[in-house]
Amino acid sequence: MASCHAWISIFVLLATFTLTFGQQCAPLKGTFRQQCAVTGYNQTFRIPYKMDPEASEFISDFITESFHEMENCSVGAIGETIICSVIYAPRCIEGQSQPQVPCRRVCSEYLYRCVESKEGNIFSLWGPYLYGLCTLLPNETSSTGNCYEPPGFEQHFNSSASDLIQGNCFPNIFPYCQNISYNYTVMPTYMQIHLYEIFYDKNYTGNPVIDAQFSNTTYIHRYDLWLKKYPKCAQMLKMLFCSDRIPPCFLGEESTLYTICKSVCKSLLTVCPELKDTYLKWYLGECEISPNGNTSHGFCKITEWPNPHDWLNQEEYFGIKPTTKPPPKKSIGAGVIVAAVLVPIIVVLLLIVGVYLWRNRMLPWRYFGLKADDRRDLVT
């Protein structure tokens, strides 16, 4: 019986090795991303290398501050679900290379409560981007298994909020972002006006001449100074800023989110390399997650929800680097994967056959131990 238990233990260890090989999910609890556990799931994607403690603390504080700014508008972890799924801690299901995403109506409810109502201070950071990005989410409920919703979401859902994400195009009325190869945006007109009030620090009148003017104490003045300082990159810088704040929309492709193409974004550093040492590195960090492609207008489609590790490519934004750089990505051949799965199974099968043969005295004892007859006391 003891030997049987020993073989069972070996089998369990080998099986555990097989199951954990290549494991990609990691628990949220006890980590710098544990705040995201309020969204109803407990696993996110494993970080492929060790994070610097300072970087971990920064990210933890950022998540905490983001949650704090939504405390007057988010209920039932609706806003937290969106923030965590976009960056830092998307939901991970073992065996799936891409994160499981929230259902579209969760994002609609977040926009309705925290953006439309202007109660969420986080608006200026996420609002414009989410109007387009959330068109990529499944327009379904969690019962389909294709998306998820935070616990108790049904009791907080307002059906009228679902109209916010329809993928429609609206005329681009934001003065600073006109005449740069797109005339429409995914941002509803009244939300553009709200954004205008933030960046221009005055009311929108509808008069193009008056609305285009701004004082030197406004946010938009700061951006304008960068364009004047780097005239060779002025047009590309404006494209980068506007695609982030007033995402472009092209008639006939209303349900598609566009942003600046990676080739255009990276060319900024080629033409104006000194930009990486300025505040604008915040925007340049987005080049790594910009979509590939070449178009006549310089904007490319975003067709997938952000990769779970995209945020790791934006070190310049944090000013903090990971302790260990990730190794170069290498494709794992099918043979390696098959071997990793089959070898432990073959070893277990050989061990089982060996035990069977040994117990039935079909193997030389000098190699596998004493037979029962050899264990008897010697008779003199």
Tab-separated table of N, CA and C in Angstrom, residues 11 42 54 93 112 128 145 198-199 225 238 265 282 305 330 342 365 373:
chain	number	residue	atom	x	y	z
A	11	PHE	N	2.645	10.588	-9.622
A	11	PHE	CA	1.702	10.919	-10.700
A	11	PHE	C	1.141	12.321	-10.510
A	42	ASN	N	-10.636	37.091	-10.037
A	42	ASN	CA	-9.469	37.035	-9.164
A	42	ASN	C	-8.162	36.719	-9.864
A	54	GLU	N	9.376	50.430	-7.090
A	54	GLU	CA	8.885	51.798	-7.270
A	54	GLU	C	7.810	51.848	-8.343
A	93	ILE	N	-8.214	34.155	-18.327
A	93	ILE	CA	-8.727	32.793	-18.247
A	93	ILE	C	-7.669	31.877	-18.829
A	112	TYR	N	-22.363	56.741	-19.060
A	112	TYR	CA	-23.590	57.426	-18.665
A	112	TYR	C	-23.446	58.050	-17.277
A	128	PRO	N	-12.945	60.356	-23.971
A	128	PRO	CA	-12.893	60.356	-25.438
A	128	PRO	C	-12.466	59.003	-26.007
A	145	GLY	N	-21.396	34.173	-22.121
A	145	GLY	CA	-20.041	33.695	-21.864
A	145	GLY	C	-18.983	34.396	-22.691
A	198	ILE	N	-12.956	72.467	-21.048
A	198	ILE	CA	-11.810	72.108	-20.212
A	198	ILE	C	-10.515	72.668	-20.791
A	199	PHE	N	-10.311	72.490	-22.099
A	199	PHE	CA	-9.044	72.882	-22.712
A	199	PHE	C	-8.965	74.363	-23.064
A	225	LEU	N	2.244	75.702	-27.870
A	225	LEU	CA	3.650	76.072	-27.702
A	225	LEU	C	4.575	74.971	-28.227
A	238	LYS	N	0.027	67.317	-33.794
A	238	LYS	CA	-1.395	67.625	-33.722
A	238	LYS	C	-2.232	66.371	-33.982
A	265	CYS	N	3.509	57.730	-35.876
A	265	CYS	CA	3.878	58.041	-34.489
A	265	CYS	C	5.386	57.912	-34.270
A	282	TRP	N	4.944	61.350	-22.833
A	282	TRP	CA	3.681	60.728	-22.398
A	282	TRP	C	2.906	60.232	-23.606
A	305	TRP	N	-9.283	44.695	-28.621
A	305	TRP	CA	-9.133	45.246	-27.275
A	305	TRP	C	-7.647	45.262	-26.927
A	330	LYS	N	9.906	35.016	-28.659
A	330	LYS	CA	10.228	33.926	-29.567
A	330	LYS	C	9.013	33.044	-29.700
A	342	LEU	N	3.304	15.794	-23.699
A	342	LEU	CA	3.354	14.338	-23.839
A	342	LEU	C	4.419	13.677	-22.969
A	365	TRP	N	14.972	-8.902	-10.468
A	365	TRP	CA	14.924	-8.236	-9.175
A	365	TRP	C	16.128	-7.361	-8.916
A	373	ASP	N	9.528	-13.692	-2.693
A	373	ASP	CA	10.215	-14.887	-2.205
A	373	ASP	C	11.572	-14.516	-1.611
